[in-house]
Amino acid sequence: QSVKTYLEQVGVNPNWDPMKCVAAFPASKGKDAITMLENAYKNEYKNTKGKPLPELKDFEDNPTPVDATIGERMREAMVDRTEICMYDETLQKAKVIHFPVQKGTR
């Protein structure tokens, strides 16, 4: 049995597509931290009030400061993507998480 087969059998595969979403890890365990991160996403992407989604050129020679708000940091991280892949309670409780590598992923 290969390591890949073993991981597929015992691990939880979140089925995240890195071309469509950015991994989102809450600051702590539990539903409250997940809700806070989901709300930041909704505020930044669902309530844009006509504000255009960010493009890579918006951040060239103008990176977001490390002490910026969660929304500002999220805008930069999500360039070219519009969804988040949440490290939710199921993944937080998993003993093994398996992210299979596929051709064409970044």
PDB file of N, CA and C in Angstrom:
ATOM      1  N   GLN A   1       0.849  -1.194   0.000  1.00  0.00           N
ATOM      2  CA  GLN A   1       0.000   0.000   0.000  1.00  0.00           C
ATOM      3  C   GLN A   1       0.886   1.247   0.000  1.00  0.00           C
ATOM      4  N   SER A   2       0.572   2.181  -0.878  1.00  0.00           N
ATOM      5  CA  SER A   2       1.358   3.408  -0.972  1.00  0.00           C
ATOM      6  C   SER A   2       0.924   4.409   0.090  1.00  0.00           C
ATOM      7  N   VAL A   3       1.780   5.379   0.341  1.00  0.00           N
ATOM      8  CA  VAL A   3       1.448   6.442   1.286  1.00  0.00           C
ATOM      9  C   VAL A   3       0.214   7.190   0.794  1.00  0.00           C
ATOM     10  N   LYS A   4       0.156   7.437  -0.491  1.00  0.00           N
ATOM     11  CA  LYS A   4      -0.992   8.147  -1.070  1.00  0.00           C
ATOM     12  C   LYS A   4      -2.295   7.405  -0.789  1.00  0.00           C
ATOM     13  N   THR A   5      -2.297   6.097  -1.021  1.00  0.00           N
ATOM     14  CA  THR A   5      -3.489   5.289  -0.780  1.00  0.00           C
ATOM     15  C   THR A   5      -3.858   5.314   0.698  1.00  0.00           C
ATOM     16  N   TYR A   6      -2.865   5.181   1.561  1.00  0.00           N
ATOM     17  CA  TYR A   6      -3.104   5.223   2.999  1.00  0.00           C
ATOM     18  C   TYR A   6      -3.740   6.556   3.410  1.00  0.00           C
ATOM     19  N   LEU A   7      -3.162   7.661   2.939  1.00  0.00           N
ATOM     20  CA  LEU A   7      -3.696   8.978   3.281  1.00  0.00           C
ATOM     21  C   LEU A   7      -5.115   9.170   2.758  1.00  0.00           C
ATOM     22  N   GLU A   8      -5.383   8.633   1.587  1.00  0.00           N
ATOM     23  CA  GLU A   8      -6.731   8.726   1.031  1.00  0.00           C
ATOM     24  C   GLU A   8      -7.739   7.966   1.885  1.00  0.00           C
ATOM     25  N   GLN A   9      -7.281   6.873   2.519  1.00  0.00           N
ATOM     26  CA  GLN A   9      -8.177   6.047   3.334  1.00  0.00           C
ATOM     27  C   GLN A   9      -8.391   6.620   4.731  1.00  0.00           C
ATOM     28  N   VAL A  10      -7.350   7.155   5.351  1.00  0.00           N
ATOM     29  CA  VAL A  10      -7.464   7.606   6.744  1.00  0.00           C
ATOM     30  C   VAL A  10      -7.636   9.113   6.891  1.00  0.00           C
ATOM     31  N   GLY A  11      -7.275   9.862   5.887  1.00  0.00           N
ATOM     32  CA  GLY A  11      -7.323  11.313   5.989  1.00  0.00           C
ATOM     33  C   GLY A  11      -8.636  11.906   5.520  1.00  0.00           C
ATOM     34  N   VAL A  12      -8.891  13.093   5.993  1.00  0.00           N
ATOM     35  CA  VAL A  12     -10.035  13.872   5.538  1.00  0.00           C
ATOM     36  C   VAL A  12      -9.534  14.752   4.393  1.00  0.00           C
ATOM     37  N   ASN A  13     -10.193  14.660   3.262  1.00  0.00           N
ATOM     38  CA  ASN A  13      -9.833  15.468   2.104  1.00  0.00           C
ATOM     39  C   ASN A  13     -10.835  16.608   1.999  1.00  0.00           C
ATOM     40  N   PRO A  14     -10.411  17.839   2.252  1.00  0.00           N
ATOM     41  CA  PRO A  14     -11.359  18.952   2.192  1.00  0.00           C
ATOM     42  C   PRO A  14     -11.805  19.332   0.781  1.00  0.00           C
ATOM     43  N   ASN A  15     -11.178  18.770  -0.241  1.00  0.00           N
ATOM     44  CA  ASN A  15     -11.556  19.053  -1.635  1.00  0.00           C
ATOM     45  C   ASN A  15     -11.528  20.542  -1.963  1.00  0.00           C
ATOM     46  N   TRP A  16     -10.493  21.209  -1.510  1.00  0.00           N
ATOM     47  CA  TRP A  16     -10.323  22.629  -1.808  1.00  0.00           C
ATOM     48  C   TRP A  16      -9.707  22.790  -3.184  1.00  0.00           C
ATOM     49  N   ASP A  17     -10.172  23.755  -3.932  1.00  0.00           N
ATOM     50  CA  ASP A  17      -9.604  24.079  -5.239  1.00  0.00           C
ATOM     51  C   ASP A  17      -8.844  25.395  -5.103  1.00  0.00           C
ATOM     52  N   PRO A  18      -7.511  25.337  -5.030  1.00  0.00           N
ATOM     53  CA  PRO A  18      -6.727  26.555  -4.817  1.00  0.00           C
ATOM     54  C   PRO A  18      -6.806  27.567  -5.959  1.00  0.00           C
ATOM     55  N   MET A  19      -7.375  27.168  -7.082  1.00  0.00           N
ATOM     56  CA  MET A  19      -7.552  28.115  -8.175  1.00  0.00           C
ATOM     57  C   MET A  19      -8.806  28.966  -7.963  1.00  0.00           C
ATOM     58  N   LYS A  20      -9.706  28.503  -7.097  1.00  0.00           N
ATOM     59  CA  LYS A  20     -10.964  29.209  -6.868  1.00  0.00           C
ATOM     60  C   LYS A  20     -11.064  29.838  -5.484  1.00  0.00           C
ATOM     61  N   CYS A  21     -10.309  29.293  -4.528  1.00  0.00           N
ATOM     62  CA  CYS A  21     -10.463  29.799  -3.165  1.00  0.00           C
ATOM     63  C   CYS A  21      -9.113  29.861  -2.448  1.00  0.00           C
ATOM     64  N   VAL A  22      -9.090  30.650  -1.408  1.00  0.00           N
ATOM     65  CA  VAL A  22      -7.895  30.787  -0.585  1.00  0.00           C
ATOM     66  C   VAL A  22      -8.185  30.117   0.760  1.00  0.00           C
ATOM     67  N   ALA A  23      -7.206  29.388   1.273  1.00  0.00           N
ATOM     68  CA  ALA A  23      -7.368  28.720   2.563  1.00  0.00           C
ATOM     69  C   ALA A  23      -7.578  29.761   3.657  1.00  0.00           C
ATOM     70  N   ALA A  24      -8.571  29.517   4.492  1.00  0.00           N
ATOM     71  CA  ALA A  24      -8.901  30.437   5.582  1.00  0.00           C
ATOM     72  C   ALA A  24      -8.848  29.673   6.902  1.00  0.00           C
ATOM     73  N   PHE A  25      -7.885  30.051   7.741  1.00  0.00           N
ATOM     74  CA  PHE A  25      -7.705  29.400   9.029  1.00  0.00           C
ATOM     75  C   PHE A  25      -8.112  30.359  10.138  1.00  0.00           C
ATOM     76  N   PRO A  26      -9.171  30.036  10.889  1.00  0.00           N
ATOM     77  CA  PRO A  26      -9.601  30.897  11.984  1.00  0.00           C
ATOM     78  C   PRO A  26      -8.499  31.072  13.028  1.00  0.00           C
ATOM     79  N   ALA A  27      -8.592  32.142  13.802  1.00  0.00           N
ATOM     80  CA  ALA A  27      -7.582  32.447  14.816  1.00  0.00           C
ATOM     81  C   ALA A  27      -7.588  31.443  15.961  1.00  0.00           C
ATOM     82  N   SER A  28      -8.712  30.769  16.168  1.00  0.00           N
ATOM     83  CA  SER A  28      -8.792  29.780  17.237  1.00  0.00           C
ATOM     84  C   SER A  28      -9.796  28.701  16.845  1.00  0.00           C
ATOM     85  N   LYS A  29      -9.908  27.670  17.693  1.00  0.00           N
ATOM     86  CA  LYS A  29     -10.847  26.587  17.424  1.00  0.00           C
ATOM     87  C   LYS A  29     -12.276  27.033  17.696  1.00  0.00           C
ATOM     88  N   GLY A  30     -13.207  26.340  17.072  1.00  0.00           N
ATOM     89  CA  GLY A  30     -14.607  26.540  17.394  1.00  0.00           C
ATOM     90  C   GLY A  30     -15.387  27.394  16.419  1.00  0.00           C
ATOM     91  N   LYS A  31     -16.688  27.318  16.591  1.00  0.00           N
ATOM     92  CA  LYS A  31     -17.634  27.974  15.678  1.00  0.00           C
ATOM     93  C   LYS A  31     -17.523  29.496  15.702  1.00  0.00           C
ATOM     94  N   ASP A  32     -17.280  30.086  16.879  1.00  0.00           N
ATOM     95  CA  ASP A  32     -17.220  31.555  16.957  1.00  0.00           C
ATOM     96  C   ASP A  32     -16.106  32.121  16.086  1.00  0.00           C
ATOM     97  N   ALA A  33     -14.942  31.489  16.110  1.00  0.00           N
ATOM     98  CA  ALA A  33     -13.816  31.961  15.300  1.00  0.00           C
ATOM     99  C   ALA A  33     -14.099  31.768  13.813  1.00  0.00           C
ATOM    100  N   ILE A  34     -14.770  30.681  13.472  1.00  0.00           N
ATOM    101  CA  ILE A  34     -15.149  30.421  12.079  1.00  0.00           C
ATOM    102  C   ILE A  34     -16.142  31.482  11.610  1.00  0.00           C
ATOM    103  N   THR A  35     -17.126  31.776  12.453  1.00  0.00           N
ATOM    104  CA  THR A  35     -18.126  32.788  12.118  1.00  0.00           C
ATOM    105  C   THR A  35     -17.476  34.146  11.913  1.00  0.00           C
ATOM    106  N   MET A  36     -16.515  34.505  12.765  1.00  0.00           N
ATOM    107  CA  MET A  36     -15.827  35.790  12.622  1.00  0.00           C
ATOM    108  C   MET A  36     -15.119  35.887  11.262  1.00  0.00           C
ATOM    109  N   LEU A  37     -14.452  34.815  10.858  1.00  0.00           N
ATOM    110  CA  LEU A  37     -13.744  34.809   9.580  1.00  0.00           C
ATOM    111  C   LEU A  37     -14.732  34.822   8.415  1.00  0.00           C
ATOM    112  N   GLU A  38     -15.816  34.069   8.529  1.00  0.00           N
ATOM    113  CA  GLU A  38     -16.843  34.080   7.479  1.00  0.00           C
ATOM    114  C   GLU A  38     -17.463  35.470   7.334  1.00  0.00           C
ATOM    115  N   ASN A  39     -17.693  36.138   8.453  1.00  0.00           N
ATOM    116  CA  ASN A  39     -18.260  37.493   8.409  1.00  0.00           C
ATOM    117  C   ASN A  39     -17.297  38.476   7.757  1.00  0.00           C
ATOM    118  N   ALA A  40     -16.005  38.337   8.040  1.00  0.00           N
ATOM    119  CA  ALA A  40     -15.015  39.200   7.396  1.00  0.00           C
ATOM    120  C   ALA A  40     -15.054  38.995   5.883  1.00  0.00           C
ATOM    121  N   TYR A  41     -15.162  37.738   5.456  1.00  0.00           N
ATOM    122  CA  TYR A  41     -15.260  37.426   4.030  1.00  0.00           C
ATOM    123  C   TYR A  41     -16.524  38.052   3.431  1.00  0.00           C
ATOM    124  N   LYS A  42     -17.655  37.859   4.091  1.00  0.00           N
ATOM    125  CA  LYS A  42     -18.920  38.400   3.585  1.00  0.00           C
ATOM    126  C   LYS A  42     -18.870  39.922   3.505  1.00  0.00           C
ATOM    127  N   ASN A  43     -18.317  40.543   4.509  1.00  0.00           N
ATOM    128  CA  ASN A  43     -18.221  42.002   4.501  1.00  0.00           C
ATOM    129  C   ASN A  43     -17.337  42.504   3.368  1.00  0.00           C
ATOM    130  N   GLU A  44     -16.293  41.766   3.063  1.00  0.00           N
ATOM    131  CA  GLU A  44     -15.341  42.203   2.040  1.00  0.00           C
ATOM    132  C   GLU A  44     -15.816  41.859   0.634  1.00  0.00           C
ATOM    133  N   TYR A  45     -16.485  40.727   0.453  1.00  0.00           N
ATOM    134  CA  TYR A  45     -16.818  40.254  -0.889  1.00  0.00           C
ATOM    135  C   TYR A  45     -18.292  40.267  -1.240  1.00  0.00           C
ATOM    136  N   LYS A  46     -19.139  40.192  -0.282  1.00  0.00           N
ATOM    137  CA  LYS A  46     -20.571  40.160  -0.584  1.00  0.00           C
ATOM    138  C   LYS A  46     -21.206  41.539  -0.451  1.00  0.00           C
ATOM    139  N   ASN A  47     -20.603  42.409   0.312  1.00  0.00           N
ATOM    140  CA  ASN A  47     -21.139  43.759   0.521  1.00  0.00           C
ATOM    141  C   ASN A  47     -20.170  44.795  -0.043  1.00  0.00           C
ATOM    142  N   THR A  48     -19.806  44.632  -1.290  1.00  0.00           N
ATOM    143  CA  THR A  48     -18.792  45.507  -1.882  1.00  0.00           C
ATOM    144  C   THR A  48     -19.307  46.913  -2.166  1.00  0.00           C
ATOM    145  N   LYS A  49     -20.619  47.094  -2.205  1.00  0.00           N
ATOM    146  CA  LYS A  49     -21.219  48.410  -2.471  1.00  0.00           C
ATOM    147  C   LYS A  49     -20.613  49.060  -3.716  1.00  0.00           C
ATOM    148  N   GLY A  50     -20.445  48.255  -4.759  1.00  0.00           N
ATOM    149  CA  GLY A  50     -19.924  48.765  -6.009  1.00  0.00           C
ATOM    150  C   GLY A  50     -18.412  48.817  -6.098  1.00  0.00           C
ATOM    151  N   LYS A  51     -17.735  48.526  -5.008  1.00  0.00           N
ATOM    152  CA  LYS A  51     -16.270  48.541  -4.994  1.00  0.00           C
ATOM    153  C   LYS A  51     -15.764  47.357  -5.816  1.00  0.00           C
ATOM    154  N   PRO A  52     -14.880  47.593  -6.764  1.00  0.00           N
ATOM    155  CA  PRO A  52     -14.415  46.485  -7.603  1.00  0.00           C
ATOM    156  C   PRO A  52     -13.582  45.481  -6.802  1.00  0.00           C
ATOM    157  N   LEU A  53     -13.638  44.219  -7.230  1.00  0.00           N
ATOM    158  CA  LEU A  53     -12.809  43.200  -6.600  1.00  0.00           C
ATOM    159  C   LEU A  53     -11.345  43.509  -6.896  1.00  0.00           C
ATOM    160  N   PRO A  54     -10.456  43.140  -5.983  1.00  0.00           N
ATOM    161  CA  PRO A  54      -9.044  43.474  -6.169  1.00  0.00           C
ATOM    162  C   PRO A  54      -8.404  42.704  -7.316  1.00  0.00           C
ATOM    163  N   GLU A  55      -7.419  43.341  -7.909  1.00  0.00           N
ATOM    164  CA  GLU A  55      -6.611  42.715  -8.958  1.00  0.00           C
ATOM    165  C   GLU A  55      -5.163  42.763  -8.518  1.00  0.00           C
ATOM    166  N   LEU A  56      -4.347  41.899  -9.079  1.00  0.00           N
ATOM    167  CA  LEU A  56      -2.945  41.832  -8.702  1.00  0.00           C
ATOM    168  C   LEU A  56      -2.257  43.183  -8.838  1.00  0.00           C
ATOM    169  N   LYS A  57      -2.590  43.922  -9.875  1.00  0.00           N
ATOM    170  CA  LYS A  57      -1.954  45.227 -10.104  1.00  0.00           C
ATOM    171  C   LYS A  57      -2.206  46.206  -8.958  1.00  0.00           C
ATOM    172  N   ASP A  58      -3.302  45.993  -8.207  1.00  0.00           N
ATOM    173  CA  ASP A  58      -3.604  46.866  -7.076  1.00  0.00           C
ATOM    174  C   ASP A  58      -2.561  46.772  -5.966  1.00  0.00           C
ATOM    175  N   PHE A  59      -1.831  45.665  -5.933  1.00  0.00           N
ATOM    176  CA  PHE A  59      -0.888  45.430  -4.847  1.00  0.00           C
ATOM    177  C   PHE A  59       0.574  45.459  -5.289  1.00  0.00           C
ATOM    178  N   GLU A  60       0.818  45.604  -6.592  1.00  0.00           N
ATOM    179  CA  GLU A  60       2.188  45.689  -7.090  1.00  0.00           C
ATOM    180  C   GLU A  60       2.831  46.953  -6.537  1.00  0.00           C
ATOM    181  N   ASP A  61       3.962  46.795  -5.866  1.00  0.00           N
ATOM    182  CA  ASP A  61       4.671  47.897  -5.211  1.00  0.00           C
ATOM    183  C   ASP A  61       3.813  48.584  -4.153  1.00  0.00           C
ATOM    184  N   ASN A  62       2.765  47.915  -3.700  1.00  0.00           N
ATOM    185  CA  ASN A  62       1.872  48.477  -2.698  1.00  0.00           C
ATOM    186  C   ASN A  62       1.283  47.346  -1.846  1.00  0.00           C
ATOM    187  N   PRO A  63       2.140  46.569  -1.165  1.00  0.00           N
ATOM    188  CA  PRO A  63       1.630  45.440  -0.383  1.00  0.00           C
ATOM    189  C   PRO A  63       0.810  45.909   0.814  1.00  0.00           C
ATOM    190  N   THR A  64      -0.089  45.065   1.238  1.00  0.00           N
ATOM    191  CA  THR A  64      -0.900  45.351   2.419  1.00  0.00           C
ATOM    192  C   THR A  64      -0.026  45.223   3.660  1.00  0.00           C
ATOM    193  N   PRO A  65      -0.068  46.190   4.563  1.00  0.00           N
ATOM    194  CA  PRO A  65       0.738  46.099   5.789  1.00  0.00           C
ATOM    195  C   PRO A  65       0.340  44.876   6.626  1.00  0.00           C
ATOM    196  N   VAL A  66       1.308  44.299   7.322  1.00  0.00           N
ATOM    197  CA  VAL A  66       1.024  43.111   8.125  1.00  0.00           C
ATOM    198  C   VAL A  66       0.084  43.407   9.283  1.00  0.00           C
ATOM    199  N   ASP A  67       0.002  44.663   9.704  1.00  0.00           N
ATOM    200  CA  ASP A  67      -0.895  45.016  10.801  1.00  0.00           C
ATOM    201  C   ASP A  67      -2.220  45.611  10.299  1.00  0.00           C
ATOM    202  N   ALA A  68      -2.535  45.394   9.027  1.00  0.00           N
ATOM    203  CA  ALA A  68      -3.793  45.880   8.453  1.00  0.00           C
ATOM    204  C   ALA A  68      -4.965  45.074   9.012  1.00  0.00           C
ATOM    205  N   THR A  69      -6.163  45.543   8.756  1.00  0.00           N
ATOM    206  CA  THR A  69      -7.353  44.825   9.222  1.00  0.00           C
ATOM    207  C   THR A  69      -7.479  43.489   8.501  1.00  0.00           C
ATOM    208  N   ILE A  70      -8.278  42.602   9.079  1.00  0.00           N
ATOM    209  CA  ILE A  70      -8.492  41.291   8.462  1.00  0.00           C
ATOM    210  C   ILE A  70      -9.083  41.445   7.061  1.00  0.00           C
ATOM    211  N   GLY A  71      -9.980  42.399   6.880  1.00  0.00           N
ATOM    212  CA  GLY A  71     -10.582  42.620   5.568  1.00  0.00           C
ATOM    213  C   GLY A  71      -9.576  43.073   4.536  1.00  0.00           C
ATOM    214  N   GLU A  72      -8.682  43.983   4.927  1.00  0.00           N
ATOM    215  CA  GLU A  72      -7.655  44.470   3.993  1.00  0.00           C
ATOM    216  C   GLU A  72      -6.686  43.349   3.626  1.00  0.00           C
ATOM    217  N   ARG A  73      -6.294  42.541   4.606  1.00  0.00           N
ATOM    218  CA  ARG A  73      -5.371  41.436   4.318  1.00  0.00           C
ATOM    219  C   ARG A  73      -6.057  40.388   3.440  1.00  0.00           C
ATOM    220  N   MET A  74      -7.339  40.172   3.683  1.00  0.00           N
ATOM    221  CA  MET A  74      -8.094  39.195   2.898  1.00  0.00           C
ATOM    222  C   MET A  74      -8.200  39.636   1.448  1.00  0.00           C
ATOM    223  N   ARG A  75      -8.402  40.921   1.201  1.00  0.00           N
ATOM    224  CA  ARG A  75      -8.490  41.417  -0.179  1.00  0.00           C
ATOM    225  C   ARG A  75      -7.233  41.068  -0.968  1.00  0.00           C
ATOM    226  N   GLU A  76      -6.066  41.258  -0.352  1.00  0.00           N
ATOM    227  CA  GLU A  76      -4.827  40.948  -1.058  1.00  0.00           C
ATOM    228  C   GLU A  76      -4.661  39.445  -1.264  1.00  0.00           C
ATOM    229  N   ALA A  77      -4.950  38.659  -0.244  1.00  0.00           N
ATOM    230  CA  ALA A  77      -4.776  37.204  -0.341  1.00  0.00           C
ATOM    231  C   ALA A  77      -5.698  36.589  -1.391  1.00  0.00           C
ATOM    232  N   MET A  78      -6.834  37.220  -1.632  1.00  0.00           N
ATOM    233  CA  MET A  78      -7.832  36.630  -2.513  1.00  0.00           C
ATOM    234  C   MET A  78      -7.777  37.116  -3.953  1.00  0.00           C
ATOM    235  N   VAL A  79      -6.719  37.782  -4.339  1.00  0.00           N
ATOM    236  CA  VAL A  79      -6.593  38.221  -5.723  1.00  0.00           C
ATOM    237  C   VAL A  79      -6.789  37.017  -6.652  1.00  0.00           C
ATOM    238  N   ASP A  80      -7.612  37.176  -7.653  1.00  0.00           N
ATOM    239  CA  ASP A  80      -7.944  36.158  -8.648  1.00  0.00           C
ATOM    240  C   ASP A  80      -8.840  35.049  -8.101  1.00  0.00           C
ATOM    241  N   ARG A  81      -9.283  35.156  -6.864  1.00  0.00           N
ATOM    242  CA  ARG A  81     -10.178  34.158  -6.281  1.00  0.00           C
ATOM    243  C   ARG A  81     -11.316  34.896  -5.583  1.00  0.00           C
ATOM    244  N   THR A  82     -12.469  34.265  -5.496  1.00  0.00           N
ATOM    245  CA  THR A  82     -13.621  34.926  -4.891  1.00  0.00           C
ATOM    246  C   THR A  82     -14.231  34.126  -3.740  1.00  0.00           C
ATOM    247  N   GLU A  83     -13.662  33.008  -3.409  1.00  0.00           N
ATOM    248  CA  GLU A  83     -14.197  32.162  -2.340  1.00  0.00           C
ATOM    249  C   GLU A  83     -13.119  31.882  -1.296  1.00  0.00           C
ATOM    250  N   ILE A  84     -13.565  31.464  -0.105  1.00  0.00           N
ATOM    251  CA  ILE A  84     -12.628  30.996   0.906  1.00  0.00           C
ATOM    252  C   ILE A  84     -12.862  29.506   1.124  1.00  0.00           C
ATOM    253  N   CYS A  85     -11.805  28.801   1.418  1.00  0.00           N
ATOM    254  CA  CYS A  85     -11.871  27.394   1.804  1.00  0.00           C
ATOM    255  C   CYS A  85     -11.637  27.382   3.316  1.00  0.00           C
ATOM    256  N   MET A  86     -12.693  27.141   4.050  1.00  0.00           N
ATOM    257  CA  MET A  86     -12.648  27.285   5.496  1.00  0.00           C
ATOM    258  C   MET A  86     -12.104  26.039   6.185  1.00  0.00           C
ATOM    259  N   TYR A  87     -11.158  26.268   7.071  1.00  0.00           N
ATOM    260  CA  TYR A  87     -10.666  25.224   7.974  1.00  0.00           C
ATOM    261  C   TYR A  87     -11.709  25.134   9.082  1.00  0.00           C
ATOM    262  N   ASP A  88     -12.751  24.346   8.809  1.00  0.00           N
ATOM    263  CA  ASP A  88     -13.931  24.307   9.668  1.00  0.00           C
ATOM    264  C   ASP A  88     -13.769  23.323  10.829  1.00  0.00           C
ATOM    265  N   GLU A  89     -14.832  23.136  11.592  1.00  0.00           N
ATOM    266  CA  GLU A  89     -14.766  22.271  12.768  1.00  0.00           C
ATOM    267  C   GLU A  89     -14.455  20.820  12.410  1.00  0.00           C
ATOM    268  N   THR A  90     -14.964  20.336  11.287  1.00  0.00           N
ATOM    269  CA  THR A  90     -14.657  18.968  10.853  1.00  0.00           C
ATOM    270  C   THR A  90     -13.154  18.811  10.636  1.00  0.00           C
ATOM    271  N   LEU A  91     -12.557  19.756   9.943  1.00  0.00           N
ATOM    272  CA  LEU A  91     -11.119  19.684   9.696  1.00  0.00           C
ATOM    273  C   LEU A  91     -10.324  19.894  10.979  1.00  0.00           C
ATOM    274  N   GLN A  92     -10.804  20.771  11.849  1.00  0.00           N
ATOM    275  CA  GLN A  92     -10.118  21.013  13.115  1.00  0.00           C
ATOM    276  C   GLN A  92     -10.082  19.753  13.979  1.00  0.00           C
ATOM    277  N   LYS A  93     -11.102  18.908  13.873  1.00  0.00           N
ATOM    278  CA  LYS A  93     -11.184  17.690  14.686  1.00  0.00           C
ATOM    279  C   LYS A  93     -10.495  16.490  14.036  1.00  0.00           C
ATOM    280  N   ALA A  94     -10.175  16.591  12.767  1.00  0.00           N
ATOM    281  CA  ALA A  94      -9.562  15.465  12.048  1.00  0.00           C
ATOM    282  C   ALA A  94      -8.153  15.181  12.553  1.00  0.00           C
ATOM    283  N   LYS A  95      -7.822  13.915  12.657  1.00  0.00           N
ATOM    284  CA  LYS A  95      -6.466  13.525  13.067  1.00  0.00           C
ATOM    285  C   LYS A  95      -5.494  13.639  11.897  1.00  0.00           C
ATOM    286  N   VAL A  96      -6.000  13.404  10.668  1.00  0.00           N
ATOM    287  CA  VAL A  96      -5.172  13.488   9.466  1.00  0.00           C
ATOM    288  C   VAL A  96      -5.952  14.233   8.398  1.00  0.00           C
ATOM    289  N   ILE A  97      -5.323  15.231   7.806  1.00  0.00           N
ATOM    290  CA  ILE A  97      -5.916  15.949   6.680  1.00  0.00           C
ATOM    291  C   ILE A  97      -5.031  15.685   5.474  1.00  0.00           C
ATOM    292  N   HIS A  98      -5.655  15.302   4.379  1.00  0.00           N
ATOM    293  CA  HIS A  98      -4.904  14.963   3.175  1.00  0.00           C
ATOM    294  C   HIS A  98      -5.279  15.918   2.057  1.00  0.00           C
ATOM    295  N   PHE A  99      -4.297  16.668   1.586  1.00  0.00           N
ATOM    296  CA  PHE A  99      -4.476  17.549   0.439  1.00  0.00           C
ATOM    297  C   PHE A  99      -3.799  16.888  -0.760  1.00  0.00           C
ATOM    298  N   PRO A 100      -4.541  16.128  -1.554  1.00  0.00           N
ATOM    299  CA  PRO A 100      -3.904  15.476  -2.696  1.00  0.00           C
ATOM    300  C   PRO A 100      -3.408  16.498  -3.712  1.00  0.00           C
ATOM    301  N   VAL A 101      -2.271  16.209  -4.270  1.00  0.00           N
ATOM    302  CA  VAL A 101      -1.675  17.096  -5.268  1.00  0.00           C
ATOM    303  C   VAL A 101      -2.211  16.702  -6.633  1.00  0.00           C
ATOM    304  N   GLN A 102      -2.652  17.685  -7.371  1.00  0.00           N
ATOM    305  CA  GLN A 102      -3.141  17.448  -8.708  1.00  0.00           C
ATOM    306  C   GLN A 102      -2.391  18.330  -9.673  1.00  0.00           C
ATOM    307  N   LYS A 103      -2.223  17.842 -10.865  1.00  0.00           N
ATOM    308  CA  LYS A 103      -1.548  18.620 -11.888  1.00  0.00           C
ATOM    309  C   LYS A 103      -2.315  19.929 -12.123  1.00  0.00           C
ATOM    310  N   GLY A 104      -1.583  21.009 -12.145  1.00  0.00           N
ATOM    311  CA  GLY A 104      -2.192  22.304 -12.424  1.00  0.00           C
ATOM    312  C   GLY A 104      -2.586  23.084 -11.185  1.00  0.00           C
ATOM    313  N   THR A 105      -2.383  22.524  -9.989  1.00  0.00           N
ATOM    314  CA  THR A 105      -2.705  23.284  -8.789  1.00  0.00           C
ATOM    315  C   THR A 105      -1.508  24.125  -8.396  1.00  0.00           C
ATOM    316  N   ARG A 106      -1.783  25.169  -7.635  1.00  0.00           N
ATOM    317  CA  ARG A 106      -0.686  26.011  -7.197  1.00  0.00           C
ATOM    318  C   ARG A 106      -0.501  25.920  -5.707  1.00  0.00           C
TER     319      ARG A 106
END
